[in-house]
Structures are given as structure tokens and as C-alpha cells.
Coordinates of C-alpha atoms in Angstrom, one line a residue:
X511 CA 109.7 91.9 120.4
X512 CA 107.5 94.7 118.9
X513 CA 108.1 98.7 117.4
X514 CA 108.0 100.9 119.9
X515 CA 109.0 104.4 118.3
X516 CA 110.3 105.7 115.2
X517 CA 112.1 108.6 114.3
X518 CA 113.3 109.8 110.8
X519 CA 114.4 113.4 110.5
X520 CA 116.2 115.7 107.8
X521 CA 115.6 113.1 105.1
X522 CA 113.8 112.7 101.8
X523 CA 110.8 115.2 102.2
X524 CA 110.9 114.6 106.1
X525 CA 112.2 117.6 108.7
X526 CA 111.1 116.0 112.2
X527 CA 108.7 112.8 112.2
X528 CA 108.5 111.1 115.4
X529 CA 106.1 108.1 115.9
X530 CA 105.6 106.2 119.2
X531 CA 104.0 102.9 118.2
X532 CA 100.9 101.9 120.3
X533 CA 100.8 98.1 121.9
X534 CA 97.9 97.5 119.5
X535 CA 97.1 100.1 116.8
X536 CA 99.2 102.8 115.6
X537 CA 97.5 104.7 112.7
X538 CA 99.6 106.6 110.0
X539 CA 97.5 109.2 108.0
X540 CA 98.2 112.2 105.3
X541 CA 98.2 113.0 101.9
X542 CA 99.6 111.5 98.6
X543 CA 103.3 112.0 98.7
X544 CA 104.0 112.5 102.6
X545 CA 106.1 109.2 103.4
X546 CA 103.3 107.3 104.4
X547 CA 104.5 103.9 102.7
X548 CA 108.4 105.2 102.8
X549 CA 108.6 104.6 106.7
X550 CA 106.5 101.5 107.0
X551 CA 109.3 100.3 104.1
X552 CA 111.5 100.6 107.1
X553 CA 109.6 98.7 109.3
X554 CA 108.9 95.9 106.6
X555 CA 112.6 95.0 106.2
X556 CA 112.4 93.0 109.1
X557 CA 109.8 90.6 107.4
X558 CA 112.1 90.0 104.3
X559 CA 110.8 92.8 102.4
X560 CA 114.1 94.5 100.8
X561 CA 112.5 97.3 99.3
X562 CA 114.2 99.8 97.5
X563 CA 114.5 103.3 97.4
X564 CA 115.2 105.5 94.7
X565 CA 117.6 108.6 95.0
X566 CA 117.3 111.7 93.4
X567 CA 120.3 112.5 89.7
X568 CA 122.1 115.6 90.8
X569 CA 125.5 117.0 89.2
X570 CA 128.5 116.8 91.6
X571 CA 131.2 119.8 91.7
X572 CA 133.0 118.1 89.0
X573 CA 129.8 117.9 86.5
X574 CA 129.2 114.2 86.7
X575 CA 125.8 113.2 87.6
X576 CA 125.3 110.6 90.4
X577 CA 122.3 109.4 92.6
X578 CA 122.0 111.1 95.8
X579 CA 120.4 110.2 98.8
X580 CA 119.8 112.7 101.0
X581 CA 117.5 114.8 99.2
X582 CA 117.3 117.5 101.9
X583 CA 119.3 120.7 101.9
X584 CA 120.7 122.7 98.3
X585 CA 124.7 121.7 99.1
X586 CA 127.1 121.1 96.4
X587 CA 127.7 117.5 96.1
X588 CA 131.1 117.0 96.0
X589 CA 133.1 115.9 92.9
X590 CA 134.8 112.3 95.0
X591 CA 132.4 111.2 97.7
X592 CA 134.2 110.7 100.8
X593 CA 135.5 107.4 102.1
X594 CA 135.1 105.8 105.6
X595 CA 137.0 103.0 106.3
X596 CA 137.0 101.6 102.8
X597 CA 133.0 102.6 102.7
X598 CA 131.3 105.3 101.2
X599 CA 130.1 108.0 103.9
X600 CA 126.7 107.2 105.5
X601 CA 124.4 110.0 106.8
X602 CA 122.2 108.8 110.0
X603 CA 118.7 109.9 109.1
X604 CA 116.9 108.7 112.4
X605 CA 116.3 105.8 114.8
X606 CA 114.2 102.9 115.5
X607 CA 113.5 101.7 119.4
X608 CA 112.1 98.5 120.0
X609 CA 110.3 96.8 122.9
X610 CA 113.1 95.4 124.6
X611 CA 114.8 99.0 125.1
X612 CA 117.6 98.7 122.3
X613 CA 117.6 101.0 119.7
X614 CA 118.9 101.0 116.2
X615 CA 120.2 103.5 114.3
X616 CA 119.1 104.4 110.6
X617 CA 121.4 105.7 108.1
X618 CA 121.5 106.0 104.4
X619 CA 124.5 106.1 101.8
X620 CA 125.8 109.1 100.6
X621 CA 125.2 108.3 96.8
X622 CA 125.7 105.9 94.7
X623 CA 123.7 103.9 92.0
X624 CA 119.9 105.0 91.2
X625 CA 118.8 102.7 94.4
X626 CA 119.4 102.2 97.3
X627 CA 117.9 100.5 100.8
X628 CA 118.1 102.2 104.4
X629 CA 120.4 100.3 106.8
X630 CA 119.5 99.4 109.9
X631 CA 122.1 99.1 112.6
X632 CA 121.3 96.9 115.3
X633 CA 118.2 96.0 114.0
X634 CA 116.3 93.3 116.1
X635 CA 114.7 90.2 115.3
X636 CA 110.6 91.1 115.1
X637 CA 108.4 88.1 114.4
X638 CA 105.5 89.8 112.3
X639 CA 104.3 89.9 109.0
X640 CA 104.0 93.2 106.0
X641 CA 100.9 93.4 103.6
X642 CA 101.4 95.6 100.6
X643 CA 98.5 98.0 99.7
X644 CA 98.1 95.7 96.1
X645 CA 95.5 92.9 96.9
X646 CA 95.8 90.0 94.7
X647 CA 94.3 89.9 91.0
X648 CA 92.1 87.3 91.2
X649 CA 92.1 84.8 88.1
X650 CA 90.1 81.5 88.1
X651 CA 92.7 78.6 88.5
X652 CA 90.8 75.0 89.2
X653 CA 93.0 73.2 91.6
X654 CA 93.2 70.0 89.7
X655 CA 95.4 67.9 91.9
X656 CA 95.3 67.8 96.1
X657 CA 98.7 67.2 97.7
X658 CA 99.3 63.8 98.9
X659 CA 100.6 65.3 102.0
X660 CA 99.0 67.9 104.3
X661 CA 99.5 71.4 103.9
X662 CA 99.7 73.3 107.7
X663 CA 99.5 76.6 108.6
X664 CA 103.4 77.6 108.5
X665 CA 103.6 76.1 104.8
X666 CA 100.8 77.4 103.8
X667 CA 102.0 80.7 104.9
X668 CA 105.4 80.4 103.3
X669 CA 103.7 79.3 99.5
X670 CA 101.3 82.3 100.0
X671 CA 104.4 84.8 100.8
X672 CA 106.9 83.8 98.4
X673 CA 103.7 83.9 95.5
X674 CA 103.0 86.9 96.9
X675 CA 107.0 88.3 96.6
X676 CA 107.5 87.4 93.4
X677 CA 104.6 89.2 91.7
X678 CA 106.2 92.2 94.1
X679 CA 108.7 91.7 92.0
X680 CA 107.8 91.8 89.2
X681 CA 107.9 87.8 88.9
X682 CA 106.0 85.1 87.5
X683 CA 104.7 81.5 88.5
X684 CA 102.2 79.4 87.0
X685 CA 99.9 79.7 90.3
X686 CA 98.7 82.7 92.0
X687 CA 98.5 83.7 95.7
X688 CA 95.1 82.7 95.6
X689 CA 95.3 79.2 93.7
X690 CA 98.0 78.7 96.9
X691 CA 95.3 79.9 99.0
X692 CA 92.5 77.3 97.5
X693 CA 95.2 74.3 97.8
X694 CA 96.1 74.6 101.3
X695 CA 92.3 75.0 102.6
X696 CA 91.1 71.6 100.2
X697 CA 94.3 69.8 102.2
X698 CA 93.5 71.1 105.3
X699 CA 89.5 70.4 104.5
X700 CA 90.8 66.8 103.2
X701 CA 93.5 65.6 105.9
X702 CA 92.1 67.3 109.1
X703 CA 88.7 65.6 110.2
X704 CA 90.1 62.0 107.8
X705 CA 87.7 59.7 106.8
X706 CA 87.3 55.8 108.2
X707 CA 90.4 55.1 105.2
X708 CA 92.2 58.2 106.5
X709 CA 93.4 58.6 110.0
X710 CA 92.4 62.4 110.6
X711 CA 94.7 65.5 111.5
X712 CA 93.0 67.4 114.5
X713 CA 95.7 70.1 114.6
X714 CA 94.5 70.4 110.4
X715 CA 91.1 70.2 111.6
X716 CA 91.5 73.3 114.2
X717 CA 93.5 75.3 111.4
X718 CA 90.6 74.7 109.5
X719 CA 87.4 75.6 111.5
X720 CA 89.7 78.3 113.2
X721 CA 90.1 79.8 109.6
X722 CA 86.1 79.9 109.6
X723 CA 85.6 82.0 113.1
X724 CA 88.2 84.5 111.8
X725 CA 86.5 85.1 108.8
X726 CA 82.8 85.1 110.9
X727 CA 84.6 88.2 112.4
X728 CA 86.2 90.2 109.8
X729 CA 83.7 89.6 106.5
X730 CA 80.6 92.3 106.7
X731 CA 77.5 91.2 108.7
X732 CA 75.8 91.9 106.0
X733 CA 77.1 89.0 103.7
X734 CA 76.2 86.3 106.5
X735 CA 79.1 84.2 106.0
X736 CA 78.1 80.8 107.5
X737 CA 81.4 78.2 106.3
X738 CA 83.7 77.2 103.5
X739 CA 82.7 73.5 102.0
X740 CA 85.4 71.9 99.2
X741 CA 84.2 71.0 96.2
X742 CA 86.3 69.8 93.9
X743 CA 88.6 71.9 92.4
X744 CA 86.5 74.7 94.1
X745 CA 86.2 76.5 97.3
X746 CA 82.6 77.3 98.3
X747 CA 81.3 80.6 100.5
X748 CA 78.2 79.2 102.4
X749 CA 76.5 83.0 103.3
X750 CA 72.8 83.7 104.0
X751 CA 71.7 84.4 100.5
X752 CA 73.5 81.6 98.7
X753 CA 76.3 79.5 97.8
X754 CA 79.4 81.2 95.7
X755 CA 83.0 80.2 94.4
X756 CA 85.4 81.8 96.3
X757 CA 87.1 83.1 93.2
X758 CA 83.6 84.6 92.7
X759 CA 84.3 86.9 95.4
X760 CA 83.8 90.7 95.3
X761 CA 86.7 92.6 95.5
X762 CA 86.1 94.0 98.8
X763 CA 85.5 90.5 100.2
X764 CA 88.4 88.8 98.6
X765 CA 90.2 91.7 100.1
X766 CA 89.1 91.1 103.5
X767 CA 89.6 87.4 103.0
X768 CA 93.1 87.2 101.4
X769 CA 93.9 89.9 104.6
X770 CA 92.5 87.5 107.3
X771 CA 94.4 84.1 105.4
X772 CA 97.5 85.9 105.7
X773 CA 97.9 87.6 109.2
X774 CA 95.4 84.3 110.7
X775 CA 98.4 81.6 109.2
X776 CA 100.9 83.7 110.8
X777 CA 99.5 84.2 113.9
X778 CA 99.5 80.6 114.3
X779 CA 101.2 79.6 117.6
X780 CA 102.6 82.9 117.8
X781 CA 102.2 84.9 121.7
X782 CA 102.7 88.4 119.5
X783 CA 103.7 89.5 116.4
X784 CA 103.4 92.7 114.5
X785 CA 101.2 93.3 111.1
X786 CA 102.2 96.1 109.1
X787 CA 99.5 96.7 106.6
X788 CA 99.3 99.4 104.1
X789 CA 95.9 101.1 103.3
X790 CA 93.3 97.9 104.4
X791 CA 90.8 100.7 103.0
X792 CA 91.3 99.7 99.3
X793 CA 88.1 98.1 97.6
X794 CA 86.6 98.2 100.7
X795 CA 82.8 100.1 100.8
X796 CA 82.7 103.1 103.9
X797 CA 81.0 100.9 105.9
X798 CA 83.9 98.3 105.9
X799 CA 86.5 100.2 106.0
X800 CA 84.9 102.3 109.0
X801 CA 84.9 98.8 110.9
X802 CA 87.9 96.7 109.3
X803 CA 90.6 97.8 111.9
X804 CA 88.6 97.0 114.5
X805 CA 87.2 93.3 113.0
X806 CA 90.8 92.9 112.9
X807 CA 92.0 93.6 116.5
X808 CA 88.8 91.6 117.7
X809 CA 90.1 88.4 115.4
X810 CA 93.5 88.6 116.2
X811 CA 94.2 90.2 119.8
X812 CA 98.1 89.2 119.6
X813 CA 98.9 91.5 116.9
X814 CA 100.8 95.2 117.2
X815 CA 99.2 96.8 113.6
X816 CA 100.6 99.3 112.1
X817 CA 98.3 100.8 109.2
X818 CA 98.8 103.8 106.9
X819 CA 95.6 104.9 105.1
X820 CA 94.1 107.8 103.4
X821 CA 90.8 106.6 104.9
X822 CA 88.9 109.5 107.6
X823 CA 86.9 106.2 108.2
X824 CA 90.0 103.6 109.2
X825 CA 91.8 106.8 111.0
X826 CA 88.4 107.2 113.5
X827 CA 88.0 103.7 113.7
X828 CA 89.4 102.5 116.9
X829 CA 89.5 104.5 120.5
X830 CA 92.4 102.9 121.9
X831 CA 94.9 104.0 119.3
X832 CA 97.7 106.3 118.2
X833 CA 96.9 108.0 115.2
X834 CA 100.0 110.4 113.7
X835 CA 98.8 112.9 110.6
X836 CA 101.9 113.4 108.0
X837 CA 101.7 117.0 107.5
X838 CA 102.9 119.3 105.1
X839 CA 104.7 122.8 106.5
X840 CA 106.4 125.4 104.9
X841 CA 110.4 125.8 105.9
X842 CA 110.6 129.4 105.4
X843 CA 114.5 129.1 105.6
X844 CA 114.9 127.2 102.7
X845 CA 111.4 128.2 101.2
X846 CA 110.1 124.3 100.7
X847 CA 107.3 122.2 101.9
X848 CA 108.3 119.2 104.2
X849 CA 106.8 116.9 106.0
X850 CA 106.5 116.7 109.9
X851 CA 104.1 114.1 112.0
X852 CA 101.2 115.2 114.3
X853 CA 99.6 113.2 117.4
X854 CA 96.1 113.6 116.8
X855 CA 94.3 113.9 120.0
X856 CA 90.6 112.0 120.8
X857 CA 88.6 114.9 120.1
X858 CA 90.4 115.7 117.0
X859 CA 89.7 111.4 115.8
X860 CA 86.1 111.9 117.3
X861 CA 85.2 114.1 114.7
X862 CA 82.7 113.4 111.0
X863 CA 84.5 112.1 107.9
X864 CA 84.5 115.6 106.3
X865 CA 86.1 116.9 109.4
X866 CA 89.2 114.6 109.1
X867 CA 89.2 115.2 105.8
X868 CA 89.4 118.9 106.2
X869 CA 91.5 118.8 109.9
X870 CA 93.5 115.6 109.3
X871 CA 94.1 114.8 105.1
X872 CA 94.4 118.4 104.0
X873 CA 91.3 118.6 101.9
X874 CA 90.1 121.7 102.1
X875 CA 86.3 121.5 100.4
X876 CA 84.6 118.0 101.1
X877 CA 81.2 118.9 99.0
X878 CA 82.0 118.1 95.0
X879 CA 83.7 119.9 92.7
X880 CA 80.3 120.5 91.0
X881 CA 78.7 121.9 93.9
X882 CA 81.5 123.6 95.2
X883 CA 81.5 125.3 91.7
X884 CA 77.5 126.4 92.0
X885 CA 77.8 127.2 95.4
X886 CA 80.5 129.9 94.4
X887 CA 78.4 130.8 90.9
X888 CA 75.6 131.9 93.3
X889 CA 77.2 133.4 95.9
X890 CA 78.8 135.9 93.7
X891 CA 75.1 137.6 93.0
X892 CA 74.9 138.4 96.6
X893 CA 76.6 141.2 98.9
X894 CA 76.5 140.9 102.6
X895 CA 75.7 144.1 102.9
X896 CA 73.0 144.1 100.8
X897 CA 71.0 141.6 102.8
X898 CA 67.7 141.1 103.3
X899 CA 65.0 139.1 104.5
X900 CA 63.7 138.8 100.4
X901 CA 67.2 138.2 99.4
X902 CA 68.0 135.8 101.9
X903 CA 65.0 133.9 101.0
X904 CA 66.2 134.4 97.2
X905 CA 69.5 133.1 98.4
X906 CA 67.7 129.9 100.3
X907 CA 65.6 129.2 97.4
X908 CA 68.1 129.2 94.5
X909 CA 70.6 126.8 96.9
X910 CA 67.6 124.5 96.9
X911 CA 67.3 124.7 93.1
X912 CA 70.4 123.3 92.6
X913 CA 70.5 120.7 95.2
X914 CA 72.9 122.6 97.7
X915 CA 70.3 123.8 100.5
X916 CA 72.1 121.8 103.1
X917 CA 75.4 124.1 102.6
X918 CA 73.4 127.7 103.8
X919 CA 75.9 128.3 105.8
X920 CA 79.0 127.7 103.5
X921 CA 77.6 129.9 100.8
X922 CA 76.5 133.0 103.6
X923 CA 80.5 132.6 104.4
X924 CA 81.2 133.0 100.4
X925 CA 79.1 136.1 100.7
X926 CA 80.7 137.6 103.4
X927 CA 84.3 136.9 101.7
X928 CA 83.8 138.4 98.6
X929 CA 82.6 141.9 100.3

């Protein structure tokens, strides 16, 4: 069972989004505050994530303030709300179709408390997994005692998840996601291959070494991760330049590796699943998060992802996608911004990391504030009309003073403006 489209309309900041999940990678993109992380909430309540929502205090007719939900049109909320069958009133906001042609229907309350959770009717089973755009704080905990019994895949999974949910919310244990991490691979390490004492565990062992090839994959080239060796209480990186504790790890690689440990134990024995994964980009240098997505499909070809990002580098970095830009438009009705989705097209995806910027994110200047600043300072001394070949030369030569000799162009198009 996988996503297959999404639509949400008339809701929150939304007018008319309509997403059509692609059988591999679906790409969600746009600025701070569109709904990004809103609509993959939706999608993450089939993995056990009951995330809620908050609604926004409004006076009814009567005075009182309540929560409501709809946050959409300017209509007085009414003093009682209204009562179906013994329930408060629901307002459908959209629908969700999955791969076996049923289709749910999305609704939230009318108001109520300050939060709330969208309900999904008919929703479907979906085996898959959801990975939060927080990576794990890594703190040095020594695993001090190995589990008498072994530690699989599906366990392993489970201890990592529930560590995971309760920091989410707001929790506390004694071990982090990563000490959980360090436990199961010593067992696994310990139990699989056995010793002449210890009769070995080859389904451990192929956990293990599997572990290993997915990492190979998805870790940077440039680190020349060779294999993981147990020494007690540690976990030892084996790379081209040396020996490190895993705890030792960057945060871009323990990024990449707590990412691979999570989607590799669920995959395990699994035909298809879906990962829904918000912004893979964070910690990551450009040049792994312009090839993360696709180390990911090449690790794990069973997986349906579906990834929101701010990242012009994640959003061009796989061919066989759909990528959908959350843009902002004006509703001259009602004279507000909301949001609506956009299909990018090849050619549009094709394009350099300033042009998505500019095209796809909304940012309208990709130079720095600085230079953007200078550029304008010495544009201002010029007229077009007053051009000539001594002041262009002027012009070229005063950009190169300050660095800038590259934007030419950008500042003749300042001079022209201002005329």
C-alpha cells in the first residue's frame, strides 16, 4: 500500500494544493511557513506519529474566545458551535487516495480546545516509516553491558523509535536513540558470526554486514568508509584516513548514518514501504545534500520517499521525480496571501542552485546582502543614458574593486532601472 495523491484545500494558509505522489520520489519545496511539514503531518499519522495541530483564539458572536480550526475565511464564529449527531461539526478540508484506489476523506473539527489532530476517514494501513527534520543530539553514552540475547532488526527498530518518540515529546530516558543504536550493532556484531563457545546467528550476521553496504552507499566518497568493528563499549568507523568512535561523528555523517539505521531496519523483509522524511538537507555540506536523495533510492529501491526541503540542491537532485513548489499568491477577494502547489516541470528542476532559488524558493537576490548592497551603492552613480565606453569601463572597473565583477550584467539592469 503506498500515497498516491493528496489534496488539502480552503484550510490553514492552503486555497488549492494538490499533490500526486510519485512511485519513488515525490519532492515538496517552498518557503518558511507554506505547509511544508503541515501536510507530511498528515501523512505521518499512519506511522504512529499523532501530531498536533494548533488552532487559531478567535471571539465567537457571543464574546467568548475559543480555538478555531479553519483558519480560512473572516466569518463570525458562532456563539454555540453546532452539533452533529452528538459530535461537534467537522469541515472536510481535502482527501487522501492511496495505491489500492480507496480514498479517504480529511476533515477537521470545528473548534474546540487550543489543539487539535486531522481525521482521517477511511484511512488505510501503510507500512512505512516518518523521520522528523531534528537529528539526534549526540552525547557520549559507553554501552557498559551487551544483552544476553540478540537484538534483530525489528527490535532494534522498535527501541530506536519509541527513544526517538519520547524526546518528540518532550520525554526523557536514561539512553538516547543513539546509545540504542550502539547496543543493537555490538549484539548483532556479537551473536551473528558466534564464536566456537557461541553457536552463530547468520540472519544477525546478514543484518550486520547488510548495515555496512548501506552505509558504503549513502556516507560521502570522500570519507571512504571501509566497516564498523566493536570495541568495547565503542563503535568504531574504519574510513580511509583513520579509525573514529562513532559518537565522534560529524554532524553531517551522524546524520546520514542515524537516516540509513533507521529506514535500513525498517526495510527489513519488507517488499515496499514508504519513508517520509523531512528536510534530509540539515547538517549536510552542498555536496551531500546535492547527492543524498539519490544515495538513498540507490540503497533502498523498495522505498516510496516523500521529502520536504528548503534545499535547491535536494529539489534537482533526482530525474525521475515529482517535485511540487508551495507557492505563495495573493487572493485579491479577500486581500491575503495563500498558499497553492506547483508541478515543476524538468526544465524548470534542470536549472543552477540560484535559479531554484529565485524560480522555485522565492528568493529573489541570491548574491549577499553585502554585495547586493555595493552593487546598488554603485549603480546609483551611473545613468543609462549617459553611457559610454569610459564610463562603462569606470563601471567594470569599480565592480572589480569591490569583488562584484562577475555580476556586470545585474548592475547594467540597476542602471537601466533607476533611469
Amino acid at each position: 500500500m503506498k500515497f498516491t495523491k493528496l489534496t488539502v484545500s480552503h484550510w490553514r494558509q492552503f486555497n488549492e494544493v494538490d499533490l500526486e505522489f510519485h512511485s519513488r520520489v515525490t519532492i515538496i519545496t517552498g518557503a518558511n511557513g507554506a505547509g511544508k511539514s503541515t501536510l507530511l503531518r498528515i501523512l505521518s499519522q499512519h506511522f504512529g506519529w499523532a501530531t498536533s495541530l494548533l488552532g487559531t483564539p478567535r471571539r465567537d458572536a457571543s464574546g467568548t474566545s475559543r480555538y478555531w480550526y479553519r483558519d480560512w475565511d473572516d466569518e463570525e464564529i458562532p456563539a454555540t458551535p453546532q452539533q452533529v449527531g452528538g459530535r461537534a461539526t467537522v469541515t472536510p478540508i481535502g482527501n487522501l487516495n492511496y495505491s489500492d484506489g480507496q480514498e479517504a476523506v480529511l476533515s477537521v473539527p470545528t473548534s474546540g480546545g487550543a489543539t487539535y489532530q486531522v481525521q482521517i476517514a477511511r484511512q488505510r494501513a501503510v507500512e512505512g516509516l516518518f523521520i522528523g527534520s531534528h537529528r539526534p543530539v549526540v552525547g557520549y553514552q559507553p554501552v557498559t553491558n551487551i544483552p544476553t540475547s540478540s537484538i534483530g532488526a525489528q527490535q532494534a527498530y522498535q527501541q530506536y523509535h519509541q527513544e526517538t518518540l519520547q524526546r518528540y515529546n518532550s520525554g526523557y530516558t536514561q539512553y538516547s536513540a543513539t546509545y540504542r543504536m550502539k547496543e543493537a550493532i555490538i549484539s548483532m556484531a556479537t551473536f551473528g558470526p558466534g564464536n566456537r563457545n557461541l553457536a552463530g546467528n547468520p540472519e544477525l550476521e546478514k543484518t550486520f554486514c547488510d548495515f555496512e553496504d548501506a552505509l558504503r552507499v549513502v556516507l560521502p566518497e570522500s570519507l571512504g568508509f571501509q566497516r564498523l568493528i566493536v570495541k568495547i563499549p565503542d563503535i568504531i568507523l574504519v574510513t580511509v584516513s583513520g579509525e573514529f568512535v562513532l559518537d565522534a561523528s560529524s554532524g553531517g555523517i551522524m546524520s546520514l548514518i542515524d537516516l540509513v539505521w533507521q529506514i535500513f531496519l525498517y526495510s527489513r523483509g519488507k517488499s515496499e514501504f514508504t519513508v517520509v522524511l523531512d528536510e534530509p538537507e540539515n547538517h549536510l555540506h552542498p555536496s551531500m545534500q546535492r547527492s543524498i536523495i539519490q544515495s538513498l533510492v540507490t540503497a533502498f529501491p523498495c522505498a516510496q520517499f516523500i521529502i520536504a526541503t528548503h534545499s535547491p540542491f535536494v529539489v534537482s537532485s533526482v530525474k525521475d521525480a515529482f517535485v511540487y513548489v508551495l507557492r505563495y499568491d495573493v487572493e485579491s477577494s479577500r486581500d491575503v496571501r495563500t498558499v497553492s502547489s506547483l508541478l515543476l516541470d524538468q526544465f524548470s528542476r534542470a536549472g543552477t542552485a540560484s535559479d531554484i532559488l529565485r524560480e522555485a524558493l522565492g528568493v529573489p537576490v541570491t548574491m549577499p546582502m553585502w554585495a547586493e548592497e555595493e552593487l546598488h551603492r554603485i549603480a546609483l552613480d551611473f545613468r543609462i543614458n549617459d553611457l559610454t565606453e569610459a564610463s562603462i569601463g569606470e563601471l567594470r572597473q569599480r565592480l572589480q574593486e569591490a569583488g562584484l565583477e562577475e555580476f556586470y550584467p545585474e548592475a547594467l539592469s540597476q542602471v537601466a532601472r533607476q533611469t
